[in-house]
């Protein structure tokens, strides 16, 4: 969020997601989970063997700037740990599989 209000950003994303769900008449559950590492863990925790979890937006970045402070956050590390916690097989290297 850099210097922006993270809650306001999440609120705007949530509003857009809810509007799209309602417009398309989807039976989709939309959750707001914060912080990002907890959201990754939650997504993996509710995923089944045939599901896909897409962690998008940060790519190779290993820091998240919050009000001028760089906070360590590597989506690859968080995803690998969440997969292991929830009993999924994790391949060696950067590849992750279920």
C-alpha positions as a printed Julia matrix, in Angstrom:
98×3 Matrix{Float64}:
   0.0     0.0     0.0
   3.05    2.31    0.25
   1.61    5.35    2.05
  -2.02    4.63    1.24
  -4.63    3.31    3.65
  -4.57   -0.47    3.18
  -8.11   -0.86    4.53
  -9.41    1.66    1.98
  -7.7    -0.22   -0.85
  -9.19   -3.52    0.33
 -12.62   -1.89    0.63
 -12.46   -0.64   -2.97
 -11.37   -4.05   -4.26
 -14.13   -5.73   -2.26
 -16.76   -3.33   -3.63
 -15.64   -4.06   -7.19
 -15.59   -7.82   -6.62
 -19.05   -7.82   -5.03
 -20.47   -5.68   -7.83
 -19.04   -8.01  -10.48
 -20.36  -11.08   -8.65
 -23.83   -9.57   -8.4
 -23.82   -8.3   -11.98
 -22.82  -11.72  -13.33
 -25.11  -13.53  -10.86
 -22.31  -15.74   -9.65
 -22.68  -17.95   -6.6
 -19.2   -17.01   -5.48
 -18.12  -16.42   -1.9
 -15.82  -13.41   -1.6
 -13.62  -13.08    1.48
 -11.5   -10.22    2.74
  -8.47  -11.63    4.54
  -5.64   -9.48    5.84
  -2.65   -9.47    5.98
  -1.5   -10.93    2.66
   0.26  -13.94    4.22
  -2.96  -14.85    6.05
  -4.91  -14.52    2.8
  -2.55  -16.92    1.04
  -2.88  -19.38    3.94
  -6.69  -19.09    3.91
  -6.88  -19.68    0.15
  -4.74  -22.81    0.42
  -6.69  -23.96    3.47
 -10.03  -23.92    1.67
  -8.67  -25.32   -1.61
  -9.42  -28.87   -2.61
  -7.22  -31.22   -4.61
  -8.87  -30.18   -7.9
  -8.75  -26.42   -7.17
  -6.28  -23.81   -8.34
  -4.96  -21.11   -6.04
  -3.71  -18.08   -7.93
  -1.49  -15.68   -5.99
  -1.3   -12.62   -8.21
   0.0    -9.12   -8.14
   3.44   -9.08   -6.51
   5.51  -11.39   -8.7
   9.16  -11.52   -7.72
   8.98   -8.78   -5.08
  10.2    -9.83   -1.63
   9.25   -6.64    0.23
   6.02   -4.79    0.8
   6.37   -1.08    1.52
   4.02    0.09    4.26
   4.25    3.76    5.23
   7.9     4.01    4.19
   8.96    0.77    5.87
   9.94   -2.29    3.83
   8.36   -5.39    5.36
   9.68   -8.79    4.26
   7.02  -10.63    2.26
   7.75  -13.19   -0.45
   4.59  -14.74   -1.9
   6.58  -17.8    -2.98
   7.73  -18.45    0.59
   4.27  -17.81    2.03
   2.63  -20.1    -0.54
   5.15  -22.89   -0.01
   4.66  -22.73    3.78
   0.86  -22.66    3.45
   0.88  -25.66    1.11
   3.03  -27.62    3.53
   0.85  -26.64    6.53
  -2.24  -27.84    4.7
  -0.79  -31.16    3.56
  -0.03  -30.46   -0.09
   3.07  -31.86   -1.75
   5.65  -29.17   -2.53
   8.19  -29.74   -5.28
  11.86  -28.82   -4.9
  12.98  -25.47   -6.27
  10.58  -22.69   -7.22
   7.94  -24.99   -8.71
   4.9   -25.68   -6.54
   2.43  -28.49   -7.2
  -0.49  -30.06   -5.37
